[in-house]
Amino acid sequence: MAKALFIDTSRCIACRGCQTACKEWHGLPAVPTRQRGTHQNPPDLNPFNYKLVRFTEAKTAGKVEWLFFPDQCHHCLEPSCKGTAESFAPEAIVVDKKTGAVVYTEKTANLTAAQCKEIQQSCPYDIPRRNDKTGILTKCDMCIDRIRADLAPICVKTCGTGAMNFGERDAMLAMAHHRLGAVKVSHPKAQLVDPEDVRVIYLVTNPEPALKKQGKQAVESYSRRELLGGLVSPFRRMAG
Ligand code: SF4
Ligand code: SF4
């Protein structure tokens, strides 16, 4: 059955347990880093960090808010990264039939730097990163090895606050809409991010600043939807 994650950022306390557990499960090495005046560390996704908790400060009605966003691949239902790879390397990116997870294979190493760039630029959420040494294109694989062994993705297993959830897609969608109703009482701007288009459904309390650092296209996409409101296709609208 098709799987999904529901990430409720209103419950995220930015402990970064998910980020660290992801590195450990995938055997990814540490990345040299330094203090940059923010708790967001490393500063961006990279070939050794498939998951990154983003920190954003926002001012709402005179009050400063600290927004946490555990960023990762959204496992799109119709992944534009795979669509782009289709013409030059159809087997480099695969969609797992059982779960719907979008998985990058080692065959991405055969792609040229220009082809990788094309794939990267096609992602609306600015997710894939290229390892320039090996040529491999990287991102979250939904812990497909764990799912096949009837285990939840390691980020979900690690999260102690209920921010990370995993299960059948219908159940995750229902949970997301239920939580949205509750969260909207205290955060009227709360939204689900593209719930009909993805297998990783985010609930954000303050969408524009929360998504800003996730990628230019994501913000433009969000702003466009805000402007067009009901005129856009229901498949591209945020719920809420
Ligand atoms: S979020 Fe980007 S990398 Fe992930 S499946 Fe969608 S298009 Fe591909
Ligand atoms: S483990 Fe949970 S609470 Fe901690 S940063 Fe990740 S999503 Fe947030």
CSV table of C-alpha atoms and ligand atoms in Angstrom, one decimal:
chain,number,residue,atom,x,y,z
A,1,MET,CA,0.0,0.0,0.0
A,2,ALA,CA,1.1,3.5,-0.7
A,3,LYS,CA,2.9,5.1,2.2
A,4,ALA,CA,3.3,8.6,3.4
A,5,LEU,CA,4.9,10.8,6.1
A,6,PHE,CA,3.0,13.5,8.0
A,7,ILE,CA,5.4,16.1,9.4
A,8,ASP,CA,3.6,18.4,11.9
A,9,THR,CA,6.0,21.3,12.3
A,10,SER,CA,3.9,22.7,15.1
A,11,ARG,CA,5.1,19.8,17.2
A,12,CYS,CA,8.8,20.1,16.2
A,13,ILE,CA,11.1,21.3,19.0
A,14,ALA,CA,14.2,21.3,16.7
A,15,CYS,CA,16.1,18.7,18.7
A,16,ARG,CA,17.6,17.5,15.4
A,17,GLY,CA,17.3,13.9,16.5
A,18,CYS,CA,15.8,13.0,13.1
A,19,GLN,CA,18.6,14.7,11.2
A,20,THR,CA,21.3,12.9,13.2
A,21,ALA,CA,19.5,9.5,13.1
A,22,CYS,CA,19.2,9.9,9.3
A,23,LYS,CA,22.9,10.4,9.0
A,24,GLU,CA,23.6,7.4,11.2
A,25,TRP,CA,21.2,5.0,9.5
A,26,HIS,CA,22.6,5.9,6.1
A,27,GLY,CA,26.2,5.7,7.2
A,28,LEU,CA,26.9,9.3,6.2
A,29,PRO,CA,30.1,11.0,7.4
A,30,ALA,CA,30.3,14.1,9.4
A,31,VAL,CA,30.7,17.4,7.5
A,32,PRO,CA,33.2,20.0,8.7
A,33,THR,CA,31.2,22.9,10.1
A,34,ARG,CA,31.5,26.1,12.1
A,35,GLN,CA,29.3,28.4,14.1
A,36,ARG,CA,27.5,30.8,11.7
A,37,GLY,CA,25.3,32.6,14.3
A,38,THR,CA,22.4,30.2,13.7
A,39,HIS,CA,21.4,26.8,15.1
A,40,GLN,CA,20.8,25.6,11.5
A,41,ASN,CA,23.7,23.4,11.0
A,42,PRO,CA,24.9,22.5,8.4
A,43,PRO,CA,23.7,25.5,6.6
A,44,ASP,CA,22.0,23.5,3.8
A,45,LEU,CA,21.2,20.0,2.5
A,46,ASN,CA,24.3,18.4,1.1
A,47,PRO,CA,25.3,14.9,-0.2
A,48,PHE,CA,25.8,13.8,3.5
A,49,ASN,CA,22.7,15.3,5.0
A,50,TYR,CA,19.5,14.1,3.4
A,51,LYS,CA,17.6,15.8,6.2
A,52,LEU,CA,18.1,19.2,7.7
A,53,VAL,CA,16.1,21.0,10.4
A,54,ARG,CA,15.8,24.6,9.1
A,55,PHE,CA,15.5,27.5,11.6
A,56,THR,CA,13.7,30.7,10.6
A,57,GLU,CA,12.8,33.7,12.6
A,58,ALA,CA,9.5,35.5,11.7
A,59,LYS,CA,7.7,38.5,13.1
A,60,THR,CA,4.0,38.1,13.3
A,61,ALA,CA,1.7,40.8,14.9
A,62,GLY,CA,4.8,42.3,16.6
A,63,LYS,CA,5.8,38.9,18.1
A,64,VAL,CA,9.0,37.1,17.1
A,65,GLU,CA,8.4,33.4,16.2
A,66,TRP,CA,11.0,30.7,15.8
A,67,LEU,CA,9.9,28.3,13.1
A,68,PHE,CA,11.4,24.8,12.7
A,69,PHE,CA,11.2,22.9,9.4
A,70,PRO,CA,12.7,19.4,9.1
A,71,ASP,CA,13.4,19.6,5.4
A,72,GLN,CA,13.7,16.5,3.1
A,73,CYS,CA,12.4,15.1,-0.2
A,74,HIS,CA,8.6,15.3,-0.4
A,75,HIS,CA,8.4,12.1,-2.5
A,76,CYS,CA,6.1,13.6,-5.0
A,77,LEU,CA,3.3,11.6,-6.6
A,78,GLU,CA,4.5,12.7,-10.0
A,79,PRO,CA,8.2,13.5,-9.3
A,80,SER,CA,9.5,16.1,-11.8
A,81,CYS,CA,13.1,14.9,-11.0
A,82,LYS,CA,12.2,11.4,-12.3
A,83,GLY,CA,10.4,13.0,-15.3
A,84,THR,CA,13.5,15.0,-16.2
A,85,ALA,CA,15.8,12.0,-15.9
A,86,GLU,CA,13.5,9.8,-18.1
A,87,SER,CA,14.9,11.1,-21.4
A,88,PHE,CA,18.6,10.4,-20.6
A,89,ALA,CA,18.7,7.8,-17.8
A,90,PRO,CA,15.3,6.1,-17.2
A,91,GLU,CA,16.6,3.7,-14.6
A,92,ALA,CA,18.6,6.2,-12.6
A,93,ILE,CA,15.6,7.3,-10.5
A,94,VAL,CA,12.9,4.8,-9.7
A,95,VAL,CA,9.6,4.9,-7.9
A,96,ASP,CA,9.1,1.9,-5.5
A,97,LYS,CA,5.9,0.2,-6.7
A,98,LYS,CA,4.8,-0.9,-3.2
A,99,THR,CA,5.4,2.3,-1.2
A,100,GLY,CA,5.6,5.1,-3.8
A,101,ALA,CA,9.0,6.2,-2.5
A,102,VAL,CA,11.1,8.0,-5.0
A,103,VAL,CA,14.6,6.4,-4.9
A,104,TYR,CA,17.8,7.6,-6.5
A,105,THR,CA,20.0,4.7,-7.6
A,106,GLU,CA,23.8,4.4,-8.1
A,107,LYS,CA,23.1,4.8,-11.8
A,108,THR,CA,22.9,8.5,-11.1
A,109,ALA,CA,26.7,8.4,-11.1
A,110,ASN,CA,26.6,7.9,-14.9
A,111,LEU,CA,24.8,11.2,-15.4
A,112,THR,CA,26.8,14.2,-16.5
A,113,ALA,CA,27.1,17.2,-14.3
A,114,ALA,CA,24.8,19.1,-16.7
A,115,GLN,CA,22.2,16.4,-16.5
A,116,CYS,CA,22.3,16.3,-12.7
A,117,LYS,CA,21.9,20.1,-12.7
A,118,GLU,CA,18.8,19.8,-14.9
A,119,ILE,CA,17.3,17.2,-12.5
A,120,GLN,CA,18.1,19.4,-9.5
A,121,GLN,CA,16.5,22.5,-11.1
A,122,SER,CA,13.4,20.5,-11.9
A,123,CYS,CA,12.7,19.8,-8.2
A,124,PRO,CA,10.2,22.4,-6.9
A,125,TYR,CA,11.5,22.0,-3.3
A,126,ASP,CA,15.3,22.3,-4.1
A,127,ILE,CA,16.1,18.9,-2.7
A,128,PRO,CA,18.7,16.8,-4.7
A,129,ARG,CA,22.4,17.3,-4.0
A,130,ARG,CA,25.3,16.0,-6.1
A,131,ASN,CA,28.3,14.4,-4.6
A,132,ASP,CA,30.9,16.0,-6.9
A,133,LYS,CA,33.5,13.3,-6.1
A,134,THR,CA,31.4,10.2,-7.0
A,135,GLY,CA,28.9,12.0,-9.3
A,136,ILE,CA,26.1,10.4,-7.4
A,137,LEU,CA,22.9,12.4,-6.9
A,138,THR,CA,21.6,12.1,-3.4
A,139,LYS,CA,18.4,12.7,-1.3
A,140,CYS,CA,16.1,11.0,1.3
A,141,ASP,CA,15.0,7.5,0.2
A,142,MET,CA,12.2,7.2,2.8
A,143,CYS,CA,14.4,4.5,4.5
A,144,ILE,CA,13.1,2.1,1.9
A,145,ASP,CA,15.2,-0.7,3.4
A,146,ARG,CA,13.5,-0.2,6.8
A,147,ILE,CA,10.0,0.0,5.3
A,148,ARG,CA,10.6,-3.3,3.5
A,149,ALA,CA,11.4,-4.8,6.9
A,150,ASP,CA,8.2,-3.4,8.3
A,151,LEU,CA,10.0,-0.7,10.2
A,152,ALA,CA,9.2,3.0,10.2
A,153,PRO,CA,11.7,5.5,8.6
A,154,ILE,CA,14.4,6.2,11.2
A,155,CYS,CA,13.4,9.9,11.5
A,156,VAL,CA,9.9,8.9,12.5
A,157,LYS,CA,11.2,6.2,14.9
A,158,THR,CA,13.5,8.8,16.5
A,159,CYS,CA,11.1,11.7,16.9
A,160,GLY,CA,9.8,11.9,20.4
A,161,THR,CA,7.2,14.7,20.0
A,162,GLY,CA,4.8,13.4,17.4
A,163,ALA,CA,6.1,15.8,14.7
A,164,MET,CA,7.1,12.9,12.5
A,165,ASN,CA,4.5,10.3,11.5
A,166,PHE,CA,4.4,7.4,9.0
A,167,GLY,CA,1.8,5.1,7.7
A,168,GLU,CA,-0.7,4.5,4.9
A,169,ARG,CA,-1.2,7.6,2.8
A,170,ASP,CA,-4.9,7.8,3.4
A,171,ALA,CA,-4.3,7.6,7.2
A,172,MET,CA,-1.6,10.3,7.0
A,173,LEU,CA,-3.8,12.6,5.0
A,174,ALA,CA,-6.7,12.2,7.5
A,175,MET,CA,-4.3,12.8,10.4
A,176,ALA,CA,-2.9,15.9,8.7
A,177,HIS,CA,-6.4,17.4,8.1
A,178,HIS,CA,-7.4,16.6,11.6
A,179,ARG,CA,-4.3,18.3,13.1
A,180,LEU,CA,-4.8,21.3,10.8
A,181,GLY,CA,-8.2,21.9,12.2
A,182,ALA,CA,-6.8,21.9,15.8
A,183,VAL,CA,-3.7,24.0,15.0
A,184,LYS,CA,-5.7,26.6,13.1
A,185,VAL,CA,-7.4,27.7,16.3
A,186,SER,CA,-4.1,29.2,17.6
A,187,HIS,CA,-2.4,29.7,14.2
A,188,PRO,CA,-5.0,30.9,11.6
A,189,LYS,CA,-2.4,30.9,8.8
A,190,ALA,CA,-1.6,27.2,9.2
A,191,GLN,CA,-1.5,25.2,6.0
A,192,LEU,CA,-0.8,21.8,4.6
A,193,VAL,CA,1.9,22.0,1.9
A,194,ASP,CA,0.7,20.4,-1.4
A,195,PRO,CA,-1.1,17.5,0.4
A,196,GLU,CA,-2.5,16.1,-2.9
A,197,ASP,CA,0.8,16.1,-4.7
A,198,VAL,CA,3.3,14.5,-2.2
A,199,ARG,CA,4.0,11.6,0.1
A,200,VAL,CA,5.6,13.8,2.7
A,201,ILE,CA,2.8,16.1,3.9
A,202,TYR,CA,3.9,19.1,5.9
A,203,LEU,CA,1.8,21.2,8.3
A,204,VAL,CA,3.3,24.6,8.7
A,205,THR,CA,2.0,27.3,11.0
A,206,ASN,CA,3.4,30.3,9.2
A,207,PRO,CA,3.9,29.2,5.6
A,208,GLU,CA,5.7,31.9,3.8
A,209,PRO,CA,8.7,32.4,6.2
A,210,ALA,CA,8.8,28.7,7.0
A,211,LEU,CA,9.2,27.7,3.3
A,212,LYS,CA,11.4,30.7,2.3
A,213,LYS,CA,14.7,28.9,3.0
A,214,GLN,CA,13.5,25.7,1.5
A,215,GLY,CA,14.0,26.9,-2.0
A,216,LYS,CA,13.2,29.8,-4.3
A,217,GLN,CA,10.7,27.7,-6.3
A,218,ALA,CA,8.8,26.5,-3.2
A,219,VAL,CA,8.3,30.1,-2.1
A,220,GLU,CA,7.3,31.3,-5.6
A,221,SER,CA,5.0,28.3,-5.9
A,222,TYR,CA,3.4,29.2,-2.6
A,223,SER,CA,3.1,32.9,-3.4
A,224,ARG,CA,1.5,32.1,-6.8
A,225,ARG,CA,-1.1,29.9,-5.1
A,226,GLU,CA,-1.8,32.6,-2.5
A,227,LEU,CA,-2.3,35.2,-5.3
A,228,LEU,CA,-4.4,33.0,-7.5
A,229,GLY,CA,-6.4,31.5,-4.7
A,230,GLY,CA,-9.3,29.4,-6.1
A,231,LEU,CA,-8.4,30.0,-9.7
A,232,VAL,CA,-5.6,27.4,-9.7
A,233,SER,CA,-6.1,23.7,-10.1
A,234,PRO,CA,-7.2,22.0,-6.9
A,235,PHE,CA,-4.3,19.6,-7.3
A,236,ARG,CA,-1.8,22.4,-6.9
A,237,ARG,CA,-3.6,24.2,-4.1
A,238,MET,CA,-2.7,24.0,-0.4
A,239,ALA,CA,-5.4,22.7,1.8
A,240,GLY,CA,-6.7,24.7,4.7
B,1,SF4,S1,10.7,16.6,-3.8
B,1,SF4,FE1,12.1,16.9,-5.5
B,1,SF4,S2,13.6,15.3,-5.3
B,1,SF4,FE2,11.9,14.7,-4.1
B,1,SF4,S3,10.5,13.5,-5.4
B,1,SF4,FE3,9.8,15.6,-5.6
B,1,SF4,S4,10.9,16.4,-7.4
B,1,SF4,FE4,12.0,14.5,-6.7
B,2,SF4,S1,13.2,14.6,15.9
B,2,SF4,FE1,11.1,15.5,15.8
B,2,SF4,S2,11.2,17.2,17.3
B,2,SF4,FE2,13.3,16.7,16.8
B,2,SF4,S3,13.9,18.0,15.1
B,2,SF4,FE3,13.1,16.1,14.2
B,2,SF4,S4,11.0,16.5,13.8
B,2,SF4,FE4,11.7,18.1,15.2
